């Protein structure tokens, strides 16, 4: 049996690229996440996916982002960058659970 490598940074890069390409269209983001879920192991990378959807990139212990301000490793399509109103946050929550 060959063990599969655990590569959260490759997973992050794939998710962030897709989110950024989807633009500001939450429906396109939801479709991307749905389609990508059949190719990527969301269970294996659940913590990384959660970090991206909430904070916009991977988080280190203590809560700092691991992106070195590299725009290709972070996205603004996350809860932290959403408008601060009930409807906007609810829409992001629905994307994550859709």
PDB file of C-alpha atoms in Angstrom:
ATOM      1  CA  UNK A   1       0.000   0.000   0.000  1.00  0.00           C
ATOM      2  CA  UNK A   2       1.269   3.403  -0.981  1.00  0.00           C
ATOM      3  CA  UNK A   3       0.322   6.162   1.447  1.00  0.00           C
ATOM      4  CA  UNK A   4      -1.156   9.322   0.018  1.00  0.00           C
ATOM      5  CA  UNK A   5       0.813  12.469   0.850  1.00  0.00           C
ATOM      6  CA  UNK A   6      -0.798  15.053   3.073  1.00  0.00           C
ATOM      7  CA  UNK A   7      -0.341  18.321   1.196  1.00  0.00           C
ATOM      8  CA  UNK A   8      -2.506  21.070   2.695  1.00  0.00           C
ATOM      9  CA  UNK A   9      -0.660  23.836   0.844  1.00  0.00           C
ATOM     10  CA  UNK A  10      -1.446  22.249  -2.539  1.00  0.00           C
ATOM     11  CA  UNK A  11      -5.071  21.896  -1.428  1.00  0.00           C
ATOM     12  CA  UNK A  12      -5.090  25.557  -0.289  1.00  0.00           C
ATOM     13  CA  UNK A  13      -3.666  26.772  -3.583  1.00  0.00           C
ATOM     14  CA  UNK A  14      -6.303  24.864  -5.570  1.00  0.00           C
ATOM     15  CA  UNK A  15      -9.217  26.138  -3.459  1.00  0.00           C
ATOM     16  CA  UNK A  16      -7.969  29.740  -3.331  1.00  0.00           C
ATOM     17  CA  UNK A  17      -7.409  29.843  -7.093  1.00  0.00           C
ATOM     18  CA  UNK A  18     -10.939  28.567  -7.743  1.00  0.00           C
ATOM     19  CA  UNK A  19     -12.515  31.003  -5.290  1.00  0.00           C
ATOM     20  CA  UNK A  20     -10.632  33.929  -6.795  1.00  0.00           C
ATOM     21  CA  UNK A  21     -11.598  32.902 -10.331  1.00  0.00           C
ATOM     22  CA  UNK A  22     -15.272  32.678  -9.304  1.00  0.00           C
ATOM     23  CA  UNK A  23     -15.246  36.390  -8.499  1.00  0.00           C
ATOM     24  CA  UNK A  24     -17.924  37.923  -6.293  1.00  0.00           C
ATOM     25  CA  UNK A  25     -20.643  35.510  -7.433  1.00  0.00           C
ATOM     26  CA  UNK A  26     -21.535  33.345  -4.412  1.00  0.00           C
ATOM     27  CA  UNK A  27     -23.448  30.960  -6.672  1.00  0.00           C
ATOM     28  CA  UNK A  28     -20.316  30.430  -8.806  1.00  0.00           C
ATOM     29  CA  UNK A  29     -18.303  29.879  -5.608  1.00  0.00           C
ATOM     30  CA  UNK A  30     -20.820  27.281  -4.406  1.00  0.00           C
ATOM     31  CA  UNK A  31     -20.712  25.499  -7.779  1.00  0.00           C
ATOM     32  CA  UNK A  32     -16.893  25.499  -7.723  1.00  0.00           C
ATOM     33  CA  UNK A  33     -16.817  24.019  -4.216  1.00  0.00           C
ATOM     34  CA  UNK A  34     -19.405  21.405  -5.153  1.00  0.00           C
ATOM     35  CA  UNK A  35     -17.559  20.352  -8.317  1.00  0.00           C
ATOM     36  CA  UNK A  36     -14.160  20.356  -6.617  1.00  0.00           C
ATOM     37  CA  UNK A  37     -15.454  18.233  -3.757  1.00  0.00           C
ATOM     38  CA  UNK A  38     -15.568  15.201  -6.039  1.00  0.00           C
ATOM     39  CA  UNK A  39     -11.856  15.625  -6.889  1.00  0.00           C
ATOM     40  CA  UNK A  40     -10.364  16.801  -3.604  1.00  0.00           C
ATOM     41  CA  UNK A  41     -10.614  15.103  -0.246  1.00  0.00           C
ATOM     42  CA  UNK A  42     -12.546  17.659   1.812  1.00  0.00           C
ATOM     43  CA  UNK A  43     -12.575  15.336   4.832  1.00  0.00           C
ATOM     44  CA  UNK A  44      -8.812  14.985   4.831  1.00  0.00           C
ATOM     45  CA  UNK A  45      -8.340  18.761   4.517  1.00  0.00           C
ATOM     46  CA  UNK A  46     -11.347  19.884   6.564  1.00  0.00           C
ATOM     47  CA  UNK A  47      -9.303  22.194   8.809  1.00  0.00           C
ATOM     48  CA  UNK A  48      -7.633  23.840   5.827  1.00  0.00           C
ATOM     49  CA  UNK A  49     -10.964  24.264   4.017  1.00  0.00           C
ATOM     50  CA  UNK A  50     -12.527  25.794   7.134  1.00  0.00           C
ATOM     51  CA  UNK A  51      -9.581  28.211   7.508  1.00  0.00           C
ATOM     52  CA  UNK A  52      -9.951  29.323   3.882  1.00  0.00           C
ATOM     53  CA  UNK A  53     -13.726  29.778   3.995  1.00  0.00           C
ATOM     54  CA  UNK A  54     -13.579  31.737   7.250  1.00  0.00           C
ATOM     55  CA  UNK A  55     -10.214  33.569   7.221  1.00  0.00           C
ATOM     56  CA  UNK A  56      -9.188  33.515   3.558  1.00  0.00           C
ATOM     57  CA  UNK A  57      -6.066  31.355   3.913  1.00  0.00           C
ATOM     58  CA  UNK A  58      -4.487  28.652   6.055  1.00  0.00           C
ATOM     59  CA  UNK A  59      -3.965  29.528   9.707  1.00  0.00           C
ATOM     60  CA  UNK A  60      -0.996  28.677  11.895  1.00  0.00           C
ATOM     61  CA  UNK A  61      -1.426  27.725  15.538  1.00  0.00           C
ATOM     62  CA  UNK A  62      -2.379  30.933  17.295  1.00  0.00           C
ATOM     63  CA  UNK A  63      -4.481  32.171  14.384  1.00  0.00           C
ATOM     64  CA  UNK A  64      -2.012  33.963  12.122  1.00  0.00           C
ATOM     65  CA  UNK A  65      -2.414  33.431   8.390  1.00  0.00           C
ATOM     66  CA  UNK A  66       0.172  31.384   6.515  1.00  0.00           C
ATOM     67  CA  UNK A  67       0.295  33.246   3.218  1.00  0.00           C
ATOM     68  CA  UNK A  68       3.189  35.715   3.529  1.00  0.00           C
ATOM     69  CA  UNK A  69       0.867  38.304   1.924  1.00  0.00           C
ATOM     70  CA  UNK A  70       1.104  36.342  -1.333  1.00  0.00           C
ATOM     71  CA  UNK A  71      -2.192  37.138  -3.097  1.00  0.00           C
ATOM     72  CA  UNK A  72      -2.138  33.741  -4.851  1.00  0.00           C
ATOM     73  CA  UNK A  73      -2.353  32.021  -1.446  1.00  0.00           C
ATOM     74  CA  UNK A  74      -5.279  34.018  -0.060  1.00  0.00           C
ATOM     75  CA  UNK A  75      -8.800  34.986  -1.016  1.00  0.00           C
ATOM     76  CA  UNK A  76     -11.160  37.777  -0.044  1.00  0.00           C
ATOM     77  CA  UNK A  77     -14.122  35.463  -0.648  1.00  0.00           C
ATOM     78  CA  UNK A  78     -14.474  34.439   2.992  1.00  0.00           C
ATOM     79  CA  UNK A  79     -16.401  35.371   6.123  1.00  0.00           C
ATOM     80  CA  UNK A  80     -13.687  37.743   7.422  1.00  0.00           C
ATOM     81  CA  UNK A  81     -13.986  39.925   4.311  1.00  0.00           C
ATOM     82  CA  UNK A  82     -17.789  39.740   3.996  1.00  0.00           C
ATOM     83  CA  UNK A  83     -19.932  42.802   4.593  1.00  0.00           C
ATOM     84  CA  UNK A  84     -20.776  43.117   8.261  1.00  0.00           C
ATOM     85  CA  UNK A  85     -24.473  42.468   8.043  1.00  0.00           C
ATOM     86  CA  UNK A  86     -26.709  39.512   8.792  1.00  0.00           C
ATOM     87  CA  UNK A  87     -27.632  38.733   5.169  1.00  0.00           C
ATOM     88  CA  UNK A  88     -24.032  38.722   3.919  1.00  0.00           C
ATOM     89  CA  UNK A  89     -22.842  36.396   6.675  1.00  0.00           C
ATOM     90  CA  UNK A  90     -25.852  34.116   6.175  1.00  0.00           C
ATOM     91  CA  UNK A  91     -25.088  33.899   2.446  1.00  0.00           C
ATOM     92  CA  UNK A  92     -21.493  32.832   3.176  1.00  0.00           C
ATOM     93  CA  UNK A  93     -22.749  30.279   5.693  1.00  0.00           C
ATOM     94  CA  UNK A  94     -25.085  28.840   3.067  1.00  0.00           C
ATOM     95  CA  UNK A  95     -22.194  28.517   0.592  1.00  0.00           C
ATOM     96  CA  UNK A  96     -20.213  26.526   3.163  1.00  0.00           C
ATOM     97  CA  UNK A  97     -23.085  24.170   3.951  1.00  0.00           C
ATOM     98  CA  UNK A  98     -24.792  24.194   0.541  1.00  0.00           C
TER      99      UNK A  98
END
